[in-house]
mmCIF file of C-alpha atoms in Angstrom:
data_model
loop_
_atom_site.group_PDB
_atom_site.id
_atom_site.type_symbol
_atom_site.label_atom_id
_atom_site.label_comp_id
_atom_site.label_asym_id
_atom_site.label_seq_id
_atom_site.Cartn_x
_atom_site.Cartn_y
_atom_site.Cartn_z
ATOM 1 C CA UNK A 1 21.333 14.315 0.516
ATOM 2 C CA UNK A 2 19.897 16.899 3.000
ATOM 3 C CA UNK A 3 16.461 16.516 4.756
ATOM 4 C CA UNK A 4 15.216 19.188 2.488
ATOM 5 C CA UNK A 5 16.704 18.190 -0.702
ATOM 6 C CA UNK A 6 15.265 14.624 0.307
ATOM 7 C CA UNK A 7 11.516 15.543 0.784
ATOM 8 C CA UNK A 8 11.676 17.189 -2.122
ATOM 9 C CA UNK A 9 12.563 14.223 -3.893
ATOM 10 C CA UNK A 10 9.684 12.554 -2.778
ATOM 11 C CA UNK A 11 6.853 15.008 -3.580
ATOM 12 C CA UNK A 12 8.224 15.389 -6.952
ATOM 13 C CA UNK A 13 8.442 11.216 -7.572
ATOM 14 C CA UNK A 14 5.539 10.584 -5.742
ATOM 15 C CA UNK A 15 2.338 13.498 -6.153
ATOM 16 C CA UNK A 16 3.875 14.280 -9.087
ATOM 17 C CA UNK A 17 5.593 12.360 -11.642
ATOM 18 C CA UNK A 18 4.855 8.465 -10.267
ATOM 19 C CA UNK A 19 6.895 7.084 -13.455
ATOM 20 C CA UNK A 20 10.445 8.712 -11.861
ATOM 21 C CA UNK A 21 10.105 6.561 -8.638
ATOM 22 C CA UNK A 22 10.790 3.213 -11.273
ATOM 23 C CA UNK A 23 14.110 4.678 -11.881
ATOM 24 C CA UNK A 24 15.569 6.982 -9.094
ATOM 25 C CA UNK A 25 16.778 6.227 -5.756
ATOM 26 C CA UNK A 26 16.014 8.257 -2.320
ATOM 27 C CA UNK A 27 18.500 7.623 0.734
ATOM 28 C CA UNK A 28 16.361 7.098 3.944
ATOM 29 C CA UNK A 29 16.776 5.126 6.832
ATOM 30 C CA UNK A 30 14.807 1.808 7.975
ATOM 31 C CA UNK A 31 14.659 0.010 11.113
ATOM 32 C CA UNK A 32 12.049 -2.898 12.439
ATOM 33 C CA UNK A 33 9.444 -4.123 14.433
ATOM 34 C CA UNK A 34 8.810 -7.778 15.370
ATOM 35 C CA UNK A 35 5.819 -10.340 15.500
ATOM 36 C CA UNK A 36 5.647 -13.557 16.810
ATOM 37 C CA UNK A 37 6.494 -14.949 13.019
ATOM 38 C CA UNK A 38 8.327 -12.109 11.678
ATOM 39 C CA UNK A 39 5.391 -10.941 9.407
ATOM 40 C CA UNK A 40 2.882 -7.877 9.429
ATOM 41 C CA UNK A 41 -0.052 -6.981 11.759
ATOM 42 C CA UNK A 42 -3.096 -7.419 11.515
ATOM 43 C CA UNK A 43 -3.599 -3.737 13.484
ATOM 44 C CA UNK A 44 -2.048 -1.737 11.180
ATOM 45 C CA UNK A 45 -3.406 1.772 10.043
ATOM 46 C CA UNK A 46 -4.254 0.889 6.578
ATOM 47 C CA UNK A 47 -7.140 -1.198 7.761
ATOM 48 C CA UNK A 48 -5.948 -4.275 5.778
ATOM 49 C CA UNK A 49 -6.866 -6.250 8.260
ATOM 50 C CA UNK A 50 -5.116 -9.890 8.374
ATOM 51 C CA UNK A 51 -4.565 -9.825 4.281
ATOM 52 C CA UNK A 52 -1.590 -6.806 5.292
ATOM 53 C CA UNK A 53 -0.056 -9.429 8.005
ATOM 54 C CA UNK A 54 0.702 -11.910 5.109
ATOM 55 C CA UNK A 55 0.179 -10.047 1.982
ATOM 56 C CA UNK A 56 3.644 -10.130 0.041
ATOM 57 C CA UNK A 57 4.888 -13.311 2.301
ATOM 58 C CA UNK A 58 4.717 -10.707 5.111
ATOM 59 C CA UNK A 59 7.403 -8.496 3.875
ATOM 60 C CA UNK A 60 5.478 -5.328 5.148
ATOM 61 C CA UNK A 61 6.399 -1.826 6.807
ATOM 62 C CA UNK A 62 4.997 0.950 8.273
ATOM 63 C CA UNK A 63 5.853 4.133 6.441
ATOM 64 C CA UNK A 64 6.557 7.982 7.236
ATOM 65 C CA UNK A 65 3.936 10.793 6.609
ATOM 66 C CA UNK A 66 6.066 11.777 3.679
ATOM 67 C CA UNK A 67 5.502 7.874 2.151
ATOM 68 C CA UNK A 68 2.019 7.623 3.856
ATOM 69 C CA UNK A 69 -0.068 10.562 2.135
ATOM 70 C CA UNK A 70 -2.881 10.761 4.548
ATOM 71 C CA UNK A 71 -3.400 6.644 3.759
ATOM 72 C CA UNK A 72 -3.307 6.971 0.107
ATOM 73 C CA UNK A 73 0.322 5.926 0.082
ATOM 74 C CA UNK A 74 -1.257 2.066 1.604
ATOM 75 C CA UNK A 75 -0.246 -0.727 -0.438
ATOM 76 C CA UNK A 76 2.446 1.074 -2.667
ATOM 77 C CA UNK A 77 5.596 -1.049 -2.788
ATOM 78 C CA UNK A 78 8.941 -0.259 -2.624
ATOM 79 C CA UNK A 79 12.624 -1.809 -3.746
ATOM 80 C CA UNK A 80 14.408 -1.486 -0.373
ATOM 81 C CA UNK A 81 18.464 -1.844 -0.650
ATOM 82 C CA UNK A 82 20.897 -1.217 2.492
ATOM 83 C CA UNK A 83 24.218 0.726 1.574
ATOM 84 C CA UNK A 84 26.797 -1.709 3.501
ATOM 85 C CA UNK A 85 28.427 -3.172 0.724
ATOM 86 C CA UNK A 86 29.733 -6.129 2.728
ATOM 87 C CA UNK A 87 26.107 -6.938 4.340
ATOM 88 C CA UNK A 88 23.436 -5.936 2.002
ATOM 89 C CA UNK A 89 22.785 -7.288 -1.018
ATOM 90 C CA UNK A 90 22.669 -5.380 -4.339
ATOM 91 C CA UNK A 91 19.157 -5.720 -4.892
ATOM 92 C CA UNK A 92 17.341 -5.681 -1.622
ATOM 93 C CA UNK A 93 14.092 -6.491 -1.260
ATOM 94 C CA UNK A 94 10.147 -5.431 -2.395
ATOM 95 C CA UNK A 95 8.015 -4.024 0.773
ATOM 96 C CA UNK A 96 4.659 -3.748 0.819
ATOM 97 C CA UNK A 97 3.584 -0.346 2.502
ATOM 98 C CA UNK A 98 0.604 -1.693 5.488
ATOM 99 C CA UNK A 99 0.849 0.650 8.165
ATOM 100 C CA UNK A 100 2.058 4.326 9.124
ATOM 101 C CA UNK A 101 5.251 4.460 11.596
ATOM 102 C CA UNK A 102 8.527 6.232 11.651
ATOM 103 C CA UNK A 103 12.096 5.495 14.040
ATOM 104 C CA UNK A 104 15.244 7.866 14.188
ATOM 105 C CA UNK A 105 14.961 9.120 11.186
ATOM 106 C CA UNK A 106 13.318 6.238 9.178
ATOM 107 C CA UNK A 107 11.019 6.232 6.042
ATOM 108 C CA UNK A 108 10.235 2.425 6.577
ATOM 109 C CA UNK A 109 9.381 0.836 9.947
ATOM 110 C CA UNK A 110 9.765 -2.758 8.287
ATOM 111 C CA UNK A 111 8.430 -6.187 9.511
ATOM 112 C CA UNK A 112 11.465 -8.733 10.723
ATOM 113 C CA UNK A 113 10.176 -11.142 7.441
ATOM 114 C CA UNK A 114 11.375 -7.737 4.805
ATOM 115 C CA UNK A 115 14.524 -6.234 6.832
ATOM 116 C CA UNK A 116 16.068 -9.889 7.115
ATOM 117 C CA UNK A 117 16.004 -10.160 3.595
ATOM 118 C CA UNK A 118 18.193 -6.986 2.755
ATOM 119 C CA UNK A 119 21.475 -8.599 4.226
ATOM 120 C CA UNK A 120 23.678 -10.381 1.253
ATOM 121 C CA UNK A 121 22.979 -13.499 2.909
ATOM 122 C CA UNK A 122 21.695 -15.029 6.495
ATOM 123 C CA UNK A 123 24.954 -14.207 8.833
ATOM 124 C CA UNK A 124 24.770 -10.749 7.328
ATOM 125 C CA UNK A 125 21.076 -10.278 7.489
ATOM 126 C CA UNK A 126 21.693 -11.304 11.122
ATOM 127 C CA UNK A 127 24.232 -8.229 11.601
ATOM 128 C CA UNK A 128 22.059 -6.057 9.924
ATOM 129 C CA UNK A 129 18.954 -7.027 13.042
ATOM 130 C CA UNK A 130 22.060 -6.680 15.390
ATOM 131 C CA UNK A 131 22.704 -2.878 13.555
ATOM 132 C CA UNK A 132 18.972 -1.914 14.286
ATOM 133 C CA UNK A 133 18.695 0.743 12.088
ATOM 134 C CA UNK A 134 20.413 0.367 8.308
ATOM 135 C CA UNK A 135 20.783 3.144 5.924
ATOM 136 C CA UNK A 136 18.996 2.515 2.469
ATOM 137 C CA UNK A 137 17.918 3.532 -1.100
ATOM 138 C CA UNK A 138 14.554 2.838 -1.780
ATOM 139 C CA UNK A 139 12.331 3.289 -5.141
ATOM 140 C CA UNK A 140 8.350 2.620 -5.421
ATOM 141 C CA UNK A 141 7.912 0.176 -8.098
ATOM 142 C CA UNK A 142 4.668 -1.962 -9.091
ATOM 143 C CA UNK A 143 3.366 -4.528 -7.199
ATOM 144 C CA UNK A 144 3.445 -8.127 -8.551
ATOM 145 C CA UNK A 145 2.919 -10.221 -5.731
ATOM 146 C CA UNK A 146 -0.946 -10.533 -6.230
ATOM 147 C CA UNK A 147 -2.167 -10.761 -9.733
ATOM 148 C CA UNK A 148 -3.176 -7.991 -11.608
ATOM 149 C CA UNK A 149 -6.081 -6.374 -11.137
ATOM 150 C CA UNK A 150 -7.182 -3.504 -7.986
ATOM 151 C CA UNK A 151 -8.343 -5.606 -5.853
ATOM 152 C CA UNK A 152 -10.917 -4.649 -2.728
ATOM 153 C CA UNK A 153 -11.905 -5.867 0.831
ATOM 154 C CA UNK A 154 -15.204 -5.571 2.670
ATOM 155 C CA UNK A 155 -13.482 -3.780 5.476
ATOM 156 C CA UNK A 156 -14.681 -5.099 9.298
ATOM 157 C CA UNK A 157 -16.785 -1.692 10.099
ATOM 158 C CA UNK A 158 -19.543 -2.434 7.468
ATOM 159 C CA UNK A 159 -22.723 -3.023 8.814
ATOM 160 C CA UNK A 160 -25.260 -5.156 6.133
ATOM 161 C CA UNK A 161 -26.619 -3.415 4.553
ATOM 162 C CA UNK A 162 -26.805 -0.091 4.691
ATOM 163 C CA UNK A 163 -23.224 1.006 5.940
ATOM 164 C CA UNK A 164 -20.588 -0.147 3.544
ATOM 165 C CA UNK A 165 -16.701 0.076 3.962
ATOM 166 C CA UNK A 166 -14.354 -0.914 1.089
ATOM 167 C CA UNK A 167 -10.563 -0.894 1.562
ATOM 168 C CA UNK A 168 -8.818 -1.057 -1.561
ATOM 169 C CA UNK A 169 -6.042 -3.285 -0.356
ATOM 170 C CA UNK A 170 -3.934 -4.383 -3.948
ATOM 171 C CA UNK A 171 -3.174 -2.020 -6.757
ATOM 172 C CA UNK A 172 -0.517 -3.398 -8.961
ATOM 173 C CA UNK A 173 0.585 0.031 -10.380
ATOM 174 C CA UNK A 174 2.890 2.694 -8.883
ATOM 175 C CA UNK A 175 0.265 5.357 -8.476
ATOM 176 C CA UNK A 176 -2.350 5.826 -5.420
ATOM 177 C CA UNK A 177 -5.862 5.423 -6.101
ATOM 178 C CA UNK A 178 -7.597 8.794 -4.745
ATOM 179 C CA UNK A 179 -11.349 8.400 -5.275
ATOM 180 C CA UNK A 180 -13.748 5.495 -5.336
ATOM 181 C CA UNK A 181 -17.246 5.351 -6.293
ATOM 182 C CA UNK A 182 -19.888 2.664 -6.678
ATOM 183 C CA UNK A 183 -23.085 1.793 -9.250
ATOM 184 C CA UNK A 184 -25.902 -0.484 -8.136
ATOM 185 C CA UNK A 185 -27.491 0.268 -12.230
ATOM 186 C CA UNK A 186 -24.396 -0.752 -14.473
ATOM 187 C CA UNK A 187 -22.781 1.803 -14.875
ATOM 188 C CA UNK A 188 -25.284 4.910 -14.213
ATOM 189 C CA UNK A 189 -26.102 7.000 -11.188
ATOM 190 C CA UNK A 190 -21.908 6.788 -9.481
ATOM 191 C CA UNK A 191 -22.294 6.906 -5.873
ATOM 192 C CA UNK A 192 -18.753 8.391 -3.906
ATOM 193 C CA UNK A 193 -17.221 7.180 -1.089
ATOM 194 C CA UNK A 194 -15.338 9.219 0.831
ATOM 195 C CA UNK A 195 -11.791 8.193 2.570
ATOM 196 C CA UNK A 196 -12.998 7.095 6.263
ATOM 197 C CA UNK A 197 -8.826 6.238 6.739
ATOM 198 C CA UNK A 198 -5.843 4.645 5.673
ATOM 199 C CA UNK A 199 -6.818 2.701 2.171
ATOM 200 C CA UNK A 200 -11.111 2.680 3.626
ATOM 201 C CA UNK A 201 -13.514 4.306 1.809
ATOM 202 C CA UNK A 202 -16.953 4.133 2.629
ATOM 203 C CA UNK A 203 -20.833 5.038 2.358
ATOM 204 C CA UNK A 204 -23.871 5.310 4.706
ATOM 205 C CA UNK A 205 -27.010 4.823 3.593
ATOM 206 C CA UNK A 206 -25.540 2.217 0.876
ATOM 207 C CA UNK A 207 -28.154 1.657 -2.146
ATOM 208 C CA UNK A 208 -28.806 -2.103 -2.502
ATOM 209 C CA UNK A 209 -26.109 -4.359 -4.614
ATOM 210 C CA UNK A 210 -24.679 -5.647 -7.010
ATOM 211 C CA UNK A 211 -22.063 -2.909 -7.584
ATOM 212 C CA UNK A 212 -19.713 -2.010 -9.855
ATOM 213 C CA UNK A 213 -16.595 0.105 -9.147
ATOM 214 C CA UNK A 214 -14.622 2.263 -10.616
ATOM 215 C CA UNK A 215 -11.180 4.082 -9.207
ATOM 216 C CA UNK A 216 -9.612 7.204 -10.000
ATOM 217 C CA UNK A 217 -5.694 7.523 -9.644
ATOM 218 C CA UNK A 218 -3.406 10.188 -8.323
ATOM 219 C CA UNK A 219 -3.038 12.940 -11.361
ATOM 220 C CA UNK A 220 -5.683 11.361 -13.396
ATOM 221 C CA UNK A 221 -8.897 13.093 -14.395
ATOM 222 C CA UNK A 222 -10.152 9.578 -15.934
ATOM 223 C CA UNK A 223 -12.245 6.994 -13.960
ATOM 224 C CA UNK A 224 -11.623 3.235 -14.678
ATOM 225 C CA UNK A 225 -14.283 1.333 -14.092
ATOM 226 C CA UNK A 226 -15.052 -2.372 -13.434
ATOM 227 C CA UNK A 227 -16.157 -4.917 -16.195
ATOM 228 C CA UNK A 228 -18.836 -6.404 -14.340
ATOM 229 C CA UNK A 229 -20.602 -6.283 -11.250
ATOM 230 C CA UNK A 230 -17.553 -6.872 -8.141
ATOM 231 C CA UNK A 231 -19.633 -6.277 -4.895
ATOM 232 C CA UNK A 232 -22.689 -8.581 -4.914
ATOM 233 C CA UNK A 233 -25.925 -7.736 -3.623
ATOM 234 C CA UNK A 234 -25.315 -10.077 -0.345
ATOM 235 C CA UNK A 235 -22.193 -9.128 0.547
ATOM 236 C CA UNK A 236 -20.107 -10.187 3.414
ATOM 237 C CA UNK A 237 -17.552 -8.510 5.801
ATOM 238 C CA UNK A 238 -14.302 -9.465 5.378
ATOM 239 C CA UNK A 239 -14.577 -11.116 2.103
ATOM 240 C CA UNK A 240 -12.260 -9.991 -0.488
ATOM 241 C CA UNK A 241 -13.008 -9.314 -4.574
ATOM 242 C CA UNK A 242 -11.201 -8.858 -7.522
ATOM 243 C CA UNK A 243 -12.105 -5.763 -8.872
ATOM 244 C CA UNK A 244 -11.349 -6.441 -12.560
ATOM 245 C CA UNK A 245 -9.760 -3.395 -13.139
ATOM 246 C CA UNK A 246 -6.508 -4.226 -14.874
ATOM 247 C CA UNK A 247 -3.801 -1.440 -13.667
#
């Protein structure tokens, strides 16, 4: 498939039609990067913090521009096969997307804990880190590694209590969540956050808690909201909340 024909692929499956990415394969490239135990870091442009060095056992990449959306492509996971029929093995493996990076001609920059885990079994998997760079299908499919329900992160910039951050660092279903707003009155007077970067959205001049939130997904007019209150009125940096949102 041609670089053209490829991209094209990808706009289509991803801003446009979500649902075709659970059934049709893009070939790409993927190389990756190494930590001291093979997982994610902590660094990466999401703004996960340490939850995208471990989240989904620390099989984690760095994605292209194409895959990373201006950050609303963070957390979208992918099925990641190699196309050596004697090394890789027929399924691959799941990828969490934590961080923007591309290599010679890679969509997925993945961490040592992921691209180990596309080889058929551990002497092949050791060829493939040998190879550097593999080429690959990969398909975004729904994330299952964390319950399921959007869940959201006090991001480390928020300043109690009158400068709040949120990164929205789980969402189970193949689609991006584009807008995020807040209620301090159950429901009435929606407060928006705008997109600071990667998966952060935030607010200065915060009202006072508890909040609700609700989300709005890519090619959706609809807002779904939280059940109940999520952020309370004392919240903390760093700590992380289940949203309710069921998606």
């Amino acid at each position: 498939m041609g670089l053209h024909s490829k991209y094209q692929v990808v706009l289509v499956c991803v801003l446009l039609l979500p649902a075709l990415c659970l059934s049709q394969f893009t070939d790409s490239r993927a190389t990756f990067y190494t930590t001291s135990d093979g997982s994610g870091t902590p660094t990466g442009a999401c703004g996960f913090g340490d939850y995208g060095r471990t989240e989904n056992s620390g099989r984690v990449a760095g994605v292209s521009d194409a895959l990373w959306r201006g950050g609303a492509g963070c957390g979208a996971c992918y099925q990641v096969r190699c196309k050596d029929t004697q090394l890789c093995s027929t399924d691959g493996v799941t990828i969490a997307a934590t961080d923007m990076g591309s290599g010679d001609r890679t969509d997925f920059v993945m961490s040592l804990n992921g691209f180990l885990r596309l080889g058929v079994n551990s002497a092949a998997s050791e060829q493939l880190r040998k190879n550097g760079t593999v080429d690959i299908q990969y398909r975004r499919v729904p994330c299952a590694f964390d319950g399921s329900n959007v869940k959201i992160k006090i991001h480390e910039n928020s300043r109690f209590p009158d400068y709040l951050a949120i990164a929205v660092i789980y969402v189970p279903r193949p689609n991006d969540v584009v807008s995020v707003q807040i209620s301090n009155n159950n429901g009435g007077n929606w407060s928006p956050l705008g997109r600071s970067f990667g998966a952060v959205f935030d607010l200065a001049n915060a009202p006072s808690g508890p909040f609700k939130v609700r989300v709005q997904f890519r090619g959706s007019q609809t807002w779904v909201e939280s059940p109940n209150n999520v952020i309370p009125a004392n919240w903390n940096v760093g700590a992380i909340y289940d949203s309710g949102i069921h998606a």
